[in-house]
Amino acid sequence: MNKIVKFDFIDVIPLPKGIIFAGNKKMPDGSSKIIFMHYDVISGELTAVTKGSYFLNKFGINFEEIVSQLGDYISCDAVKLSNGTTVILYPTGEMGVFNEKGKLVWTGDIYYNDAPCRDLVYDSGNVWCCVPARKAVAEYSLTLNKFVMRIGGNNNTSFKRPVSLFADDENIFICDSGSNSIRTINKKTFNVSDYMTFDEPVLKYFRILNSQFVILESGIYEL
């Protein structure tokens, strides 16, 4: 594995050919400043980008309207739907749905069995999220405003502490920090399978071009 950044990053936005990082930079007076960097997967170069570039790639073309309604734009996860809708979810379970013009049209707390959901991935009109405290992942219908499927659970051994998701055409990949592993859910059969195991908790997984990346407690690596 190749560790690709060595600074203190706090958010990661995968792109078609690169990654945007939001990170903390310590200043001479002891304070810290948020910086934004871009990693080019092909060249391996790390360069500075603007806050606007980070906002655009995280929230979409109506980012100015969306960000103006958010107090905290860093810690939320965001997915952009094909109809222009942007959905955000905080680790506390607070969800916001913004229409194609960036207007907030729905907000509420998304809990499964009294536990907050976190992280989002969009699939076939619905979103999947993790429920770490309930050892589960769940599918949530934005149209019906309710859960339509749950995989795992307190009495199930599929997951120990799922914290983030990634999806391709065939599978949903679940980073399970409790077992230091990545597991998959087949979209057709909903069978759960092992994919990768590490020596420390895995926090995030994604693919760009032909490369795979993981975020572990010790940093972000290209596999």
Coordinates of N, CA, C and O in Angstrom, one line a residue, residues 131-137 150-162 176:
V131 N -25.6 2.2 10.1 CA -26.1 2.4 11.4 C -25.1 1.8 12.4 O -25.3 0.6 12.8
P132 N -24.0 2.4 12.7 CA -22.9 1.8 13.5 C -23.4 1.2 14.8 O -23.0 0.1 15.1
A133 N -24.2 1.9 15.5 CA -24.7 1.4 16.8 C -25.5 0.2 16.8 O -25.7 -0.5 17.8
R134 N -26.1 -0.1 15.6 CA -27.0 -1.3 15.5 C -26.4 -2.3 14.6 O -27.0 -3.3 14.2
K135 N -25.1 -2.2 14.2 CA -24.3 -3.2 13.4 C -25.1 -3.5 12.1 O -25.1 -4.6 11.7
A136 N -25.6 -2.4 11.5 CA -26.4 -2.7 10.3 C -26.2 -1.6 9.2 O -25.7 -0.5 9.5
V137 N -26.6 -1.9 8.0 CA -26.8 -0.9 6.9 C -28.2 -1.0 6.5 O -28.9 -2.0 6.6
R150 N -33.1 -3.6 5.7 CA -32.1 -3.5 6.6 C -31.3 -4.8 6.5 O -31.8 -5.9 6.4
I151 N -29.9 -4.7 6.5 CA -29.1 -5.9 6.5 C -28.1 -5.8 7.7 O -27.5 -4.8 7.9
G152 N -28.0 -6.9 8.4 CA -27.3 -6.8 9.7 C -28.2 -6.6 10.8 O -29.4 -6.7 10.7
G153 N -27.6 -6.2 12.0 CA -28.4 -6.0 13.2 C -27.7 -6.5 14.4 O -26.7 -7.2 14.3
N154 N -28.2 -6.1 15.6 CA -27.5 -6.5 16.8 C -27.4 -8.0 17.0 O -26.5 -8.5 17.6
N155 N -28.3 -8.8 16.5 CA -28.3 -10.2 16.6 C -27.8 -10.9 15.4 O -28.0 -12.1 15.2
N156 N -27.1 -10.2 14.5 CA -26.6 -10.7 13.2 C -25.1 -10.5 13.2 O -24.6 -9.4 13.7
T157 N -24.3 -11.4 12.6 CA -22.9 -11.3 12.6 C -22.3 -10.6 11.3 O -21.1 -10.7 11.1
S158 N -23.2 -10.1 10.5 CA -22.7 -9.5 9.2 C -21.7 -8.4 9.4 O -20.7 -8.3 8.7
F159 N -22.0 -7.5 10.4 CA -21.2 -6.3 10.6 C -21.0 -6.1 12.1 O -21.8 -6.5 12.9
K160 N -19.9 -5.5 12.5 CA -19.6 -5.1 13.9 C -19.8 -3.6 14.1 O -20.4 -3.2 15.1
R161 N -19.2 -2.8 13.2 CA -19.4 -1.4 13.3 C -19.3 -0.8 11.9 O -18.2 -0.2 11.6
P162 N -20.3 -0.8 11.0 CA -20.2 -0.3 9.7 C -20.2 1.3 9.7 O -21.0 1.8 10.5
D176 N -16.3 -1.7 7.6 CA -16.7 -2.2 8.9 C -15.5 -2.0 9.8 O -14.6 -2.8 10.0

